[in-house]
JSON list of C-alpha atoms in Angstrom, two decimals:
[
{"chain": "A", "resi": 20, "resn": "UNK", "atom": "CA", "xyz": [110.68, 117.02, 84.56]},
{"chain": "A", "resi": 21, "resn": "UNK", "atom": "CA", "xyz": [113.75, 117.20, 82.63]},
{"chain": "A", "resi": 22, "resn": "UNK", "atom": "CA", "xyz": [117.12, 115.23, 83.67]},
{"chain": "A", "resi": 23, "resn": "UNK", "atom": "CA", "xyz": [118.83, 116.70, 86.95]},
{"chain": "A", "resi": 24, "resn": "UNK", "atom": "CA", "xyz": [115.47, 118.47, 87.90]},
{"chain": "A", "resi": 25, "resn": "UNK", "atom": "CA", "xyz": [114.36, 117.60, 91.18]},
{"chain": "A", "resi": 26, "resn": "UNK", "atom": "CA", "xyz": [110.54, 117.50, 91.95]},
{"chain": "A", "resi": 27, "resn": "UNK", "atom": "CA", "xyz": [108.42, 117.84, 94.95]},
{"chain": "A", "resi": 28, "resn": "UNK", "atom": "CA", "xyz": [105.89, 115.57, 95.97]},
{"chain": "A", "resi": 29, "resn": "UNK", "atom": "CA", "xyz": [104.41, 115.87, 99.62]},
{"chain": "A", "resi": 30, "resn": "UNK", "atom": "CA", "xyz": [107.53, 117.29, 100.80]},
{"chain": "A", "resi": 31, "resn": "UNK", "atom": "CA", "xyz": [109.67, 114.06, 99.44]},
{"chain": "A", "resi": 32, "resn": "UNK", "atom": "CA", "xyz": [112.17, 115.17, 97.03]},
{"chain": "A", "resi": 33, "resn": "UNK", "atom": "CA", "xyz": [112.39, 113.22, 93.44]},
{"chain": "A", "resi": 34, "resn": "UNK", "atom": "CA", "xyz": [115.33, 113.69, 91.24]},
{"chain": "A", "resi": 35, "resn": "UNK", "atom": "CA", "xyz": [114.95, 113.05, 87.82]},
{"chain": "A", "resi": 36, "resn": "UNK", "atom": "CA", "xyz": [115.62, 111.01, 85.63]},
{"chain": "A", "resi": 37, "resn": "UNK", "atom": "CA", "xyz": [113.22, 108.33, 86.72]},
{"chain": "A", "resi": 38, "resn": "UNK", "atom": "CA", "xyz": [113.38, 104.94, 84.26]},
{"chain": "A", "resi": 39, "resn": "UNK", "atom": "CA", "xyz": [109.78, 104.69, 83.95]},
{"chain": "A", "resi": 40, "resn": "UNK", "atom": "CA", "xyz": [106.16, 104.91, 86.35]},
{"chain": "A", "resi": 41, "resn": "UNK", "atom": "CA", "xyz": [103.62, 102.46, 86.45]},
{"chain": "A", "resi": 42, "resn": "UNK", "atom": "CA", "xyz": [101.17, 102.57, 88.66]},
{"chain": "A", "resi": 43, "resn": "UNK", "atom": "CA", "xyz": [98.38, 99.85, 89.51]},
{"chain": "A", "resi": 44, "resn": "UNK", "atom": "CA", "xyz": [95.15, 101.38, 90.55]},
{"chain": "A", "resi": 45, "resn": "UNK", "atom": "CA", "xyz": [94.73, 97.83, 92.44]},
{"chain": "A", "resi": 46, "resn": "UNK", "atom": "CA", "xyz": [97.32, 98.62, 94.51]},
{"chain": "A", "resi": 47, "resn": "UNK", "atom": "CA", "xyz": [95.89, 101.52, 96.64]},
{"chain": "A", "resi": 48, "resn": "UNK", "atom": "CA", "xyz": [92.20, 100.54, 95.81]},
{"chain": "A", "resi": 49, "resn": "UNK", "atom": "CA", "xyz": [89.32, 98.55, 98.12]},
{"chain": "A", "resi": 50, "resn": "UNK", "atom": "CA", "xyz": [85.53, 97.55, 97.20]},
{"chain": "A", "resi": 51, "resn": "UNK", "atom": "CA", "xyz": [83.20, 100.52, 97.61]},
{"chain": "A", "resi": 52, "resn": "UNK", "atom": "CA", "xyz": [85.45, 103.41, 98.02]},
{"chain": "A", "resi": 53, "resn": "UNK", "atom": "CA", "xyz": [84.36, 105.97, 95.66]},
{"chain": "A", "resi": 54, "resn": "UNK", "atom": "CA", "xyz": [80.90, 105.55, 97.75]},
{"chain": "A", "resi": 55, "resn": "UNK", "atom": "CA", "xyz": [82.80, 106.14, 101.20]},
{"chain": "A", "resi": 56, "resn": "UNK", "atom": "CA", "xyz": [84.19, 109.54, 99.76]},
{"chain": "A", "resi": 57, "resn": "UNK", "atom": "CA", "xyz": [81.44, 111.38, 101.37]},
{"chain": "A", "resi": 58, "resn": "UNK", "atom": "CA", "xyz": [81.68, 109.60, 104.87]},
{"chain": "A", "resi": 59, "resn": "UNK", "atom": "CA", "xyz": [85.53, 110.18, 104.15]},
{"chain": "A", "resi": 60, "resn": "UNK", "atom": "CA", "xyz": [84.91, 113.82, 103.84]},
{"chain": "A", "resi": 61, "resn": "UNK", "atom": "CA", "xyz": [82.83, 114.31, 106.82]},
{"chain": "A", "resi": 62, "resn": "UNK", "atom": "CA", "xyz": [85.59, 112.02, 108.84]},
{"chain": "A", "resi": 63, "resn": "UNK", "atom": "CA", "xyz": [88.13, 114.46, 108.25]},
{"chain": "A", "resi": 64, "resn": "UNK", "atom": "CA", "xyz": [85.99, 117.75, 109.08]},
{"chain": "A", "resi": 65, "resn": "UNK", "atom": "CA", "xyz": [84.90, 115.56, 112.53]},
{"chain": "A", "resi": 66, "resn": "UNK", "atom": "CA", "xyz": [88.26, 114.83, 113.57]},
{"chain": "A", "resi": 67, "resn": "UNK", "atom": "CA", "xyz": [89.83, 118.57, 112.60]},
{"chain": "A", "resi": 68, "resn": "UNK", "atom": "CA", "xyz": [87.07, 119.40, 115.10]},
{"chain": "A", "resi": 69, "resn": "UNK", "atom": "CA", "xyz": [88.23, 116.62, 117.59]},
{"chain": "A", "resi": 70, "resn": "UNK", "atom": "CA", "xyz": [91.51, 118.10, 117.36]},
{"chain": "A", "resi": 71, "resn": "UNK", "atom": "CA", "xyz": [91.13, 121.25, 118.15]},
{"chain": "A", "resi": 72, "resn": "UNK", "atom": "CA", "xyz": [88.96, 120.42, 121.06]},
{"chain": "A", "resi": 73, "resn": "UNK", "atom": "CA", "xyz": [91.36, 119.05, 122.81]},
{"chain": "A", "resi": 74, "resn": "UNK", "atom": "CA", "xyz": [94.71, 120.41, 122.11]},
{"chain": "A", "resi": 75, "resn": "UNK", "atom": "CA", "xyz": [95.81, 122.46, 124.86]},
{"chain": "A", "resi": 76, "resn": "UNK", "atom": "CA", "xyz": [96.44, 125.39, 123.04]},
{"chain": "A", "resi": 77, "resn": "UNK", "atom": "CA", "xyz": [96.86, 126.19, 118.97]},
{"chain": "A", "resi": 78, "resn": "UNK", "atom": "CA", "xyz": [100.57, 125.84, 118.74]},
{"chain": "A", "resi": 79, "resn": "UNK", "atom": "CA", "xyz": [101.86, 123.10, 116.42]},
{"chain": "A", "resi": 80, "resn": "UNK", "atom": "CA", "xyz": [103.39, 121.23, 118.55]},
{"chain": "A", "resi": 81, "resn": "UNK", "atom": "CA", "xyz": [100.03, 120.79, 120.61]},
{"chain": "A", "resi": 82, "resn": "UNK", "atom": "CA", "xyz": [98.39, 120.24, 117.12]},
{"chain": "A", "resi": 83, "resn": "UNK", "atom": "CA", "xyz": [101.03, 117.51, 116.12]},
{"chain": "A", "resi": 84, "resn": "UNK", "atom": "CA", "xyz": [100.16, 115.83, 119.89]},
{"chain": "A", "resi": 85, "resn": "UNK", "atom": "CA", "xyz": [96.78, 115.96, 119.48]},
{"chain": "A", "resi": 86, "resn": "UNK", "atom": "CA", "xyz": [97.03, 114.58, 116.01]},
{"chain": "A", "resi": 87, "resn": "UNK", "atom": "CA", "xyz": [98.67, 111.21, 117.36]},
{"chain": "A", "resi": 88, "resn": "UNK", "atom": "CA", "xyz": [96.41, 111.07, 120.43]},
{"chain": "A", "resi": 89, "resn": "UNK", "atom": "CA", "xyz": [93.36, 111.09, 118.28]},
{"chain": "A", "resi": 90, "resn": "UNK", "atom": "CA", "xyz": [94.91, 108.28, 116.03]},
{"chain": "A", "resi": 91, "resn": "UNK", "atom": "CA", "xyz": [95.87, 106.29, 118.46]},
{"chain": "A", "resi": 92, "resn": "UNK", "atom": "CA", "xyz": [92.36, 106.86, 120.35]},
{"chain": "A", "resi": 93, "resn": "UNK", "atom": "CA", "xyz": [90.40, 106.03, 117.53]},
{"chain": "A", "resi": 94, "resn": "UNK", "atom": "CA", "xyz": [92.70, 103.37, 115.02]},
{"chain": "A", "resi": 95, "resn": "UNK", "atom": "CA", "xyz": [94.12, 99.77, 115.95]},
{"chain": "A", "resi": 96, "resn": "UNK", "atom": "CA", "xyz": [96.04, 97.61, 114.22]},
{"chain": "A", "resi": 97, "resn": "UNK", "atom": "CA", "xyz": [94.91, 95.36, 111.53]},
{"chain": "A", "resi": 98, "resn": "UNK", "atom": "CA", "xyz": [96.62, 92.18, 111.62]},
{"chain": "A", "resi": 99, "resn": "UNK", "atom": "CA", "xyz": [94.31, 90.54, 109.04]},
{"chain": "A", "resi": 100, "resn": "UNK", "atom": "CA", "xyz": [95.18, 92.76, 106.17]},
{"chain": "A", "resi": 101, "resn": "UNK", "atom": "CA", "xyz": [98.77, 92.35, 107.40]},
{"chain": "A", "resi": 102, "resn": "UNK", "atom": "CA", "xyz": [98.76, 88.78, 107.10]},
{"chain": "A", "resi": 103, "resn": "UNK", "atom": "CA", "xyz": [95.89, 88.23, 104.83]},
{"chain": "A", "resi": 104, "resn": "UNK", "atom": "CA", "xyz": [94.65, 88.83, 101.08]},
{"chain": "A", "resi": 105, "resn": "UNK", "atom": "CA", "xyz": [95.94, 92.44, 100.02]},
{"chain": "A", "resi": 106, "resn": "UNK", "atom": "CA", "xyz": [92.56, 93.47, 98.02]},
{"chain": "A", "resi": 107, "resn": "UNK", "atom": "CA", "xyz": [90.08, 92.21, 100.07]},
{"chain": "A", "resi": 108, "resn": "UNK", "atom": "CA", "xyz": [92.55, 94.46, 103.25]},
{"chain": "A", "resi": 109, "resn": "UNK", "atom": "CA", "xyz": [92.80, 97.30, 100.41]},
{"chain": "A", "resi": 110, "resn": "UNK", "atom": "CA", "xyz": [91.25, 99.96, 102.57]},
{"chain": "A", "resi": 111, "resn": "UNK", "atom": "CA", "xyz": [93.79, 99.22, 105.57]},
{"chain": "A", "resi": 112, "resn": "UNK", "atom": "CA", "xyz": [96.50, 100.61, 103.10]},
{"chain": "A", "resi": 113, "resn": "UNK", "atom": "CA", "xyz": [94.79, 103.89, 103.01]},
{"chain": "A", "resi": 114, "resn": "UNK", "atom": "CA", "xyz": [93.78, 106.43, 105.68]},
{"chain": "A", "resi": 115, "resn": "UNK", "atom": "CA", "xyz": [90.08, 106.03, 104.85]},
{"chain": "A", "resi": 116, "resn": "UNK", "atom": "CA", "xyz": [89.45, 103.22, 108.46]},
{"chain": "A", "resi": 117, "resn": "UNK", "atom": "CA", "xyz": [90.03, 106.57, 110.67]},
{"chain": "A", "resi": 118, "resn": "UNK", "atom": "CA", "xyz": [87.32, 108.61, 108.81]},
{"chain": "A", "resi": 119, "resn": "UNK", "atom": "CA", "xyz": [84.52, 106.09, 107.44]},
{"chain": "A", "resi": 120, "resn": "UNK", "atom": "CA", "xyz": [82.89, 104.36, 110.09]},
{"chain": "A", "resi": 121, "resn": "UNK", "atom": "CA", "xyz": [81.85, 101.49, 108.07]},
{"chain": "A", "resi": 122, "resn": "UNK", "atom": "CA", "xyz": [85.99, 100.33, 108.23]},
{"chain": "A", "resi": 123, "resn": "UNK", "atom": "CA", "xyz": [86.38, 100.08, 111.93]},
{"chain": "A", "resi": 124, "resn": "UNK", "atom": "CA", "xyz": [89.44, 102.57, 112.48]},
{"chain": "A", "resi": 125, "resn": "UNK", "atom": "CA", "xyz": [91.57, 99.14, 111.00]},
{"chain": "A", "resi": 126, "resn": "UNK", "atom": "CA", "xyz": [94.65, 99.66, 109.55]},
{"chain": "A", "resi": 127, "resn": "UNK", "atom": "CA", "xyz": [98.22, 99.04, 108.84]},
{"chain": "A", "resi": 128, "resn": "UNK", "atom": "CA", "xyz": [101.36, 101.46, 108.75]},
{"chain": "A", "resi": 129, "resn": "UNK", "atom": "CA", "xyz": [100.62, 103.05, 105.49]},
{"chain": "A", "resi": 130, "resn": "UNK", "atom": "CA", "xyz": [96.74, 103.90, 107.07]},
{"chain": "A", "resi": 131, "resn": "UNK", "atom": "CA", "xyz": [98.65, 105.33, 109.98]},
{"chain": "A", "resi": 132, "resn": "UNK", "atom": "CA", "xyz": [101.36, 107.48, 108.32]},
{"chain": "A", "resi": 133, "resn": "UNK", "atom": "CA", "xyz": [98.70, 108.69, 105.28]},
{"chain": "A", "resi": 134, "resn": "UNK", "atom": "CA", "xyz": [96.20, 109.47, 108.57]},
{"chain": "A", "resi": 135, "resn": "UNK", "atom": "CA", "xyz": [98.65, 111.30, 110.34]},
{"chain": "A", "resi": 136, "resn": "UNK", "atom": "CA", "xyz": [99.55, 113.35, 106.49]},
{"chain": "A", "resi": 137, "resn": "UNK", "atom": "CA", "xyz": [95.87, 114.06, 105.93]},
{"chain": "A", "resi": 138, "resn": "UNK", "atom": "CA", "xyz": [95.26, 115.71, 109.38]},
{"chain": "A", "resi": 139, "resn": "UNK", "atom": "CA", "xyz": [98.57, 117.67, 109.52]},
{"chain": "A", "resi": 140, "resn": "UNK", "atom": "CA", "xyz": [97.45, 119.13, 105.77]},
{"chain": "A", "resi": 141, "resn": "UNK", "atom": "CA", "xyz": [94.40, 120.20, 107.65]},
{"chain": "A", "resi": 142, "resn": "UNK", "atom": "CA", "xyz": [96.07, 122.44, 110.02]},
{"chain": "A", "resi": 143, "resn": "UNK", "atom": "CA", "xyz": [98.98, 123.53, 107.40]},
{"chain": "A", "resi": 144, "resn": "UNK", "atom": "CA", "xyz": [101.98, 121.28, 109.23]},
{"chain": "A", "resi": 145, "resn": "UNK", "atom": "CA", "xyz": [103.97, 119.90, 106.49]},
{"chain": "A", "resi": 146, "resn": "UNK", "atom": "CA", "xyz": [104.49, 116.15, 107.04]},
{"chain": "A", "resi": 147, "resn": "UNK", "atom": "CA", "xyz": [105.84, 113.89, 104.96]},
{"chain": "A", "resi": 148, "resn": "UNK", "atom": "CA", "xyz": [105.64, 110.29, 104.58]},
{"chain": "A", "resi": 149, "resn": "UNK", "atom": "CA", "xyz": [108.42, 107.70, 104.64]},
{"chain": "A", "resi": 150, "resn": "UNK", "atom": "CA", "xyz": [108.98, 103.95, 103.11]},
{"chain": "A", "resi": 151, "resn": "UNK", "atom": "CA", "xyz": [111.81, 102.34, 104.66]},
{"chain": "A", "resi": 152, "resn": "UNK", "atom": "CA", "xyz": [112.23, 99.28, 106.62]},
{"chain": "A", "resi": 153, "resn": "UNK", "atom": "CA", "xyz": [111.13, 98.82, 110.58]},
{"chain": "A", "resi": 154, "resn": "UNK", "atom": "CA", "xyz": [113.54, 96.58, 112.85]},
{"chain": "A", "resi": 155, "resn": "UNK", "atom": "CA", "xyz": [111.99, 94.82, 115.10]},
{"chain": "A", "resi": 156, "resn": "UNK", "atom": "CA", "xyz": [114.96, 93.15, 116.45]},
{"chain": "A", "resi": 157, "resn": "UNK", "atom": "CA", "xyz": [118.72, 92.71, 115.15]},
{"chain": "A", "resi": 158, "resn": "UNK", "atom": "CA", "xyz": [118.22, 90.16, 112.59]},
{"chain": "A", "resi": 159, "resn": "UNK", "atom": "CA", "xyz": [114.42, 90.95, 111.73]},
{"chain": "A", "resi": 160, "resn": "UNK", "atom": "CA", "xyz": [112.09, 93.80, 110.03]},
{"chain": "A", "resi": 161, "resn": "UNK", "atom": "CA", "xyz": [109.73, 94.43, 107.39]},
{"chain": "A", "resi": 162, "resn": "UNK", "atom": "CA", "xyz": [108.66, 97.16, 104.95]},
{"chain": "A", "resi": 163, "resn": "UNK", "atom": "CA", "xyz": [106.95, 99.99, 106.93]},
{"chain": "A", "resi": 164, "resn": "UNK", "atom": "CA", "xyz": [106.19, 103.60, 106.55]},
{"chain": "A", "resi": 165, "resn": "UNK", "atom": "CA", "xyz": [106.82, 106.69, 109.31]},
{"chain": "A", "resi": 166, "resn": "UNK", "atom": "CA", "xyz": [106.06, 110.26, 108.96]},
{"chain": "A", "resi": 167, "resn": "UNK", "atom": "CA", "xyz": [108.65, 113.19, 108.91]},
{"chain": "A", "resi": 168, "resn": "UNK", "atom": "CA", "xyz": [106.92, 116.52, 110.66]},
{"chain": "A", "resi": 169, "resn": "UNK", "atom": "CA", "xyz": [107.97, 119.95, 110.49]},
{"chain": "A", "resi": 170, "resn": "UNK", "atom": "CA", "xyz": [108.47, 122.27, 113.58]},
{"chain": "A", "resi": 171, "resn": "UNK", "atom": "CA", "xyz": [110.10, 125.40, 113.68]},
{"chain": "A", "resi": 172, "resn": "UNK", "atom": "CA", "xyz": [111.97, 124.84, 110.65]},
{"chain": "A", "resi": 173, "resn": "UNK", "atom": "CA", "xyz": [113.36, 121.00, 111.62]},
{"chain": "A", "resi": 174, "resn": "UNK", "atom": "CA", "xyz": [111.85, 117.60, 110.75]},
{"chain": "A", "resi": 175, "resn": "UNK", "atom": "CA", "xyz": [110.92, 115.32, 113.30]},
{"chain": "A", "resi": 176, "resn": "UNK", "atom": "CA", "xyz": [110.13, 111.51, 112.90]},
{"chain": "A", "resi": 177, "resn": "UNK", "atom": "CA", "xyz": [106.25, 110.05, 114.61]},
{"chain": "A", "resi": 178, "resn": "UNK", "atom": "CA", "xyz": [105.56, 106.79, 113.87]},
{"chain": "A", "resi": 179, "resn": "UNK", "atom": "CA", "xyz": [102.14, 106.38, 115.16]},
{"chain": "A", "resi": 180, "resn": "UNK", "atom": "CA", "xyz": [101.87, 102.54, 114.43]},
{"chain": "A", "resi": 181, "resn": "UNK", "atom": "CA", "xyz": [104.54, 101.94, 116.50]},
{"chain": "A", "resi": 182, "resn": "UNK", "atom": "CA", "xyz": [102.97, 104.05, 119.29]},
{"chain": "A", "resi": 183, "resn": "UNK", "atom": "CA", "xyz": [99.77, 102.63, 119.17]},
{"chain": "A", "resi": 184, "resn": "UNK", "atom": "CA", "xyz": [98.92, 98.97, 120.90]},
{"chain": "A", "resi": 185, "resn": "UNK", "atom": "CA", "xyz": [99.13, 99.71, 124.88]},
{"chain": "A", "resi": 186, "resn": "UNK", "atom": "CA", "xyz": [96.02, 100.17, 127.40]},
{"chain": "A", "resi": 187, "resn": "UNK", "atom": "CA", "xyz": [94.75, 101.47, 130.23]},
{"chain": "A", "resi": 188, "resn": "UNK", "atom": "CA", "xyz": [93.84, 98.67, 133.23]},
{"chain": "A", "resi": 189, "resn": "UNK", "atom": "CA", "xyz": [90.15, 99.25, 132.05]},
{"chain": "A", "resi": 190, "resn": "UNK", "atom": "CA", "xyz": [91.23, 98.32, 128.68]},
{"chain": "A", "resi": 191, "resn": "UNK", "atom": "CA", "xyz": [91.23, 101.67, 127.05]},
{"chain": "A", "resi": 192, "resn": "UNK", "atom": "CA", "xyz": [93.69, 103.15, 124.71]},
{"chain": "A", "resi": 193, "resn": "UNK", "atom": "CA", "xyz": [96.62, 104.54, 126.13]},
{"chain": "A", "resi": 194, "resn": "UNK", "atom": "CA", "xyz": [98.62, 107.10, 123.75]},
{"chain": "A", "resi": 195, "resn": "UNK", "atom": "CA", "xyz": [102.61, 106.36, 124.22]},
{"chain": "A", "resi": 196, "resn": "UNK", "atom": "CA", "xyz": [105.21, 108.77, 123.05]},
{"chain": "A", "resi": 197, "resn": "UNK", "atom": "CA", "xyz": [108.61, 106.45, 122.61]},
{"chain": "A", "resi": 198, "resn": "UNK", "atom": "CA", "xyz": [108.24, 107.60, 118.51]},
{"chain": "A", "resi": 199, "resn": "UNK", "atom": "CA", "xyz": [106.83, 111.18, 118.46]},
{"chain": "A", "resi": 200, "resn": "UNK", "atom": "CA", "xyz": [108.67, 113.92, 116.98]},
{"chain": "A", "resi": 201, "resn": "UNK", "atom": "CA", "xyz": [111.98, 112.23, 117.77]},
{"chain": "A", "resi": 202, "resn": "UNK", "atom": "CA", "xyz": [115.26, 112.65, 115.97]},
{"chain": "A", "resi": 203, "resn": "UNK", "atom": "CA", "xyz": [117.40, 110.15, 114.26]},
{"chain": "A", "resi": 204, "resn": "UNK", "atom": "CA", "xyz": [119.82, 110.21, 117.45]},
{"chain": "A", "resi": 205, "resn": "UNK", "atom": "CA", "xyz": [116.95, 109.27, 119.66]},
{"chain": "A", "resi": 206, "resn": "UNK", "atom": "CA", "xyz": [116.84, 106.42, 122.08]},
{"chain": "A", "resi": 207, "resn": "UNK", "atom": "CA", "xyz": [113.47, 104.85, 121.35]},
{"chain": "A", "resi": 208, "resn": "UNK", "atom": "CA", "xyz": [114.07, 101.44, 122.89]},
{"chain": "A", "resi": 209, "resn": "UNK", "atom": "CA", "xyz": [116.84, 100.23, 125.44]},
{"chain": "A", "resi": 210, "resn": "UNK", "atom": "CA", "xyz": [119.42, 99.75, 122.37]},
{"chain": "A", "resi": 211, "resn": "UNK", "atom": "CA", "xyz": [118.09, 101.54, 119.61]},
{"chain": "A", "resi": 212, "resn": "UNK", "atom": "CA", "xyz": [118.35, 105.16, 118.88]},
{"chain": "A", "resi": 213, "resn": "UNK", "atom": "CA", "xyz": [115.70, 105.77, 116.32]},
{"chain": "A", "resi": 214, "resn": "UNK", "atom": "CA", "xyz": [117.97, 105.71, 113.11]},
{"chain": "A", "resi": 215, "resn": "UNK", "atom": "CA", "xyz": [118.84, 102.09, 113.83]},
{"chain": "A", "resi": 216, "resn": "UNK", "atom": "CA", "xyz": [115.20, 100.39, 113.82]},
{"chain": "A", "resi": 217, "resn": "UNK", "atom": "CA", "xyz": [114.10, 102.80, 110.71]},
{"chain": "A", "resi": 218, "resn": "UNK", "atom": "CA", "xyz": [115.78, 102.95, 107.92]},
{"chain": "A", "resi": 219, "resn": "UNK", "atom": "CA", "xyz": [114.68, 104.37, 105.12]},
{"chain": "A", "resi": 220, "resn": "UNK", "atom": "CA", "xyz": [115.60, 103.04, 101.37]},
{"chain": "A", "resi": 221, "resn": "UNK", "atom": "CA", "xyz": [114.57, 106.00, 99.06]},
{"chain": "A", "resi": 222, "resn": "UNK", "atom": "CA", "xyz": [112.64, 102.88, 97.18]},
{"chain": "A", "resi": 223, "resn": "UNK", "atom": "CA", "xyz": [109.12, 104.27, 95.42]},
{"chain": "A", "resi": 224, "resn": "UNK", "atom": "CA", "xyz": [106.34, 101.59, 95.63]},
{"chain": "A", "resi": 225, "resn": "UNK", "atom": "CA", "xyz": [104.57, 100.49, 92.84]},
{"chain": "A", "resi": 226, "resn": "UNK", "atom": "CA", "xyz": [107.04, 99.84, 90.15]},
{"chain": "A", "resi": 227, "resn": "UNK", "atom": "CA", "xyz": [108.11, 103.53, 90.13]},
{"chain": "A", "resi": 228, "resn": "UNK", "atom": "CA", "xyz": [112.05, 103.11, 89.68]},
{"chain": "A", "resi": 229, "resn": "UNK", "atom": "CA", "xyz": [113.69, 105.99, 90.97]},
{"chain": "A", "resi": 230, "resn": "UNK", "atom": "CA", "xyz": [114.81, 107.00, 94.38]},
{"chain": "A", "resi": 231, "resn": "UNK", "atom": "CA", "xyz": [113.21, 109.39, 96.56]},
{"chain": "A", "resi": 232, "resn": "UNK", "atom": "CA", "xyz": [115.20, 111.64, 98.94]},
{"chain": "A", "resi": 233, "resn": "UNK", "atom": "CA", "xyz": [113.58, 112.43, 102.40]},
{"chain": "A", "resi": 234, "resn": "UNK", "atom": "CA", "xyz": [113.51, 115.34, 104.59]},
{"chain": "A", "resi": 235, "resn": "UNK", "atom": "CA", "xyz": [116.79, 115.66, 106.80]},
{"chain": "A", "resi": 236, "resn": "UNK", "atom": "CA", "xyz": [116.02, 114.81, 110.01]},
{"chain": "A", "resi": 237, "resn": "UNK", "atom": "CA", "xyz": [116.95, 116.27, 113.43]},
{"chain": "A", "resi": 238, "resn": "UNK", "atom": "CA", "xyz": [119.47, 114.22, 115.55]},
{"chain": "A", "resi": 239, "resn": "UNK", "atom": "CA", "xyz": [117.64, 115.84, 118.60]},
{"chain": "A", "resi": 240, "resn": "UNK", "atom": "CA", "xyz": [114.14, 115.16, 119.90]},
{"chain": "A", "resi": 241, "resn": "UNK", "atom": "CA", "xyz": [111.73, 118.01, 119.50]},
{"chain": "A", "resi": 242, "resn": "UNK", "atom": "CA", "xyz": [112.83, 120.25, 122.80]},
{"chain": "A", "resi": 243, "resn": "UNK", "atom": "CA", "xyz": [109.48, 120.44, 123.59]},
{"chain": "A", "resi": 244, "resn": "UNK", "atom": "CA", "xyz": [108.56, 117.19, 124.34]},
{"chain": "A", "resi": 245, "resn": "UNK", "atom": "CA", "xyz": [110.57, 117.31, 127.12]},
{"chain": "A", "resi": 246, "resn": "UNK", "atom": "CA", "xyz": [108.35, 119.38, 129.50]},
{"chain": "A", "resi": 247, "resn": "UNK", "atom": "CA", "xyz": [105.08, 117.79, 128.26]},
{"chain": "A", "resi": 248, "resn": "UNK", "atom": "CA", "xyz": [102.90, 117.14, 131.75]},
{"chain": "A", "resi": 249, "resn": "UNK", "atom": "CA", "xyz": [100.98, 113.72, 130.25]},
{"chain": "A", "resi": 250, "resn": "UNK", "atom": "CA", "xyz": [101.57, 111.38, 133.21]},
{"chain": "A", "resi": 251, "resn": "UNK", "atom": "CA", "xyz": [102.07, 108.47, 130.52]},
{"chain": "A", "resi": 252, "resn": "UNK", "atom": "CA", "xyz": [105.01, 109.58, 129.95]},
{"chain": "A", "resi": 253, "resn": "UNK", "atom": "CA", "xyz": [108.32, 108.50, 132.00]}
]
C-alpha cells in the first residue's frame, strides 16, 4: 500500500505507512500442526454443525450466542501456557485446542478470540479481533485480546475468555454473559463499564510497527440481549 492508504485486514483497519513487518513463524507455531490440519478441518465443519443445532433460530444474534455457548462448553483455560514455556504452549495461542481433539479444548485469550473469528467466518458475521490490555483491577492487567462483532450494522465487544471459568453445582460448564455483545458504555463488573477494563492500544504483535485502528464500538449493549430467556442470566 502506498502512504495514506488504509488497508483491511479481518475487519481491522491499517493505515499506511507502516516502518517495517517482520514476522516470526515461531511465534504463532506448535509441534505437529501441519498434521492436525485435517482434524482442524473436520473440527470446524463439527462445530458449524453444533451450532446450528442448537441455536434457537438462524438469526445472528442466536448464531453469535450459540457461538460463545459452544466455546465456553467445549474450551477452558490454559494456565500452563499462560505461565509456562511459549513454544512448547504454541497451540494455546491459536484456535486449533477447540477443533483437534488431540489439544484438549486448552487455550489462552488469543485461542478464544481467533475461535470465536473462525466460527463467525463460518456463518458470514464479520468479527474482528482486538489486542489491547485487560484490567483486572485498578492498578493491574495484562496483554489480552477480545473480539468486535457485527449486528445490524453496529459492533459489539464478546470476550469469551472472560466469560468462560464458572460451573454448574455438578461441575459442568456454565456459559455467563457479563462480556457478550456489550458496548463500550457497558457495566460489566460493579465499577467498570466495559471501556475501562479493555483498552485497546492499536499495537500489532510481532514486531509489526504500525498502529491498527479498530471497529467503533457501540456505547449500548446489543438491545437484544436484553430479553434473552437463559435463566443464567440476572
Amino acid at each position: 500500500a502506498e502512504t495514506g492508504e488504509t488497508a483491511y485486514v479481518d475487519w481491522i483497519e491499517i493505515t499506511f505507512p507502516v516502518s517495517s513487518y517482520v514476522a516470526n513463524a515461531t511465534d504463532n507455531a506448535y509441534p505437529g500442526a501441519y498434521d492436525d490440519l485435517t482434524a482442524f478441518t473436520t473440527g470446524i465443519a463439527t462445530a458449524k454443525a453444533s451450532i446450528e443445532a442448537s441455536r434457537l433460530d438462524s438469526s445472528p444474534y442466536e448464531t453469535v450466542k450459540a457461538i460463545h455457548d459452544y466455546i465456553l462448553l467445549h474450551a477452558a483455560y490454559n494456565y500452563n501456557a499462560l505461565n509456562g514455556d511459549t513454544y512448547t504452549y504454541g497451540y494455546a495461542f491459536s484456535a486449533a485446542p477447540l477443533f483437534v481433539p488431540r489439544l484438549n479444548g486448552l487455550f489462552v485469550c488469543e485461542g478464544y478470540s481467533k475461535a470465536m473469528k473462525i466460527l463467525c467466518n463460518e456463518f458470514n458475521i464479520n468479527c474482528a479481533l482486538v489486542s489491547g490490555t485487560g484490567k483486572t483491577s485498578d492498578t493491574s492487567g495484562g496483554p489480552h485480546m477480545w473480539c468486535y462483532v457485527q449486528l445490524d450494522g453496529n459492533w459489539y465487544a464478546v470476550d469469551a475468555t472472560w466469560d468462560d471459568g464458572h460451573y454448574y453445582s455438578d461441575g459442568t460448564p456454565c456459559p455467563v454473559y457479563s462480556y457478550f455483545l456489550v458496548g463500550s458504555g457497558t457495566w460489566v463488573t460493579n465499577t467498570k463499564k466495559f471501556s475501562q477494563n479493555h483498552i485497546t492500544d492499536g499495537a500489532v504483535m510481532y514486531n509489526w510497527d504500525g498502529e491498527l485502528v479498530f471497529p467503533t464500538l457501540s456505547k449500548a449493549i446489543y438491545d437484544h440481549y436484553i430479553v434473552d430467556t437463559n435463566p443464567t442470566i440476572h
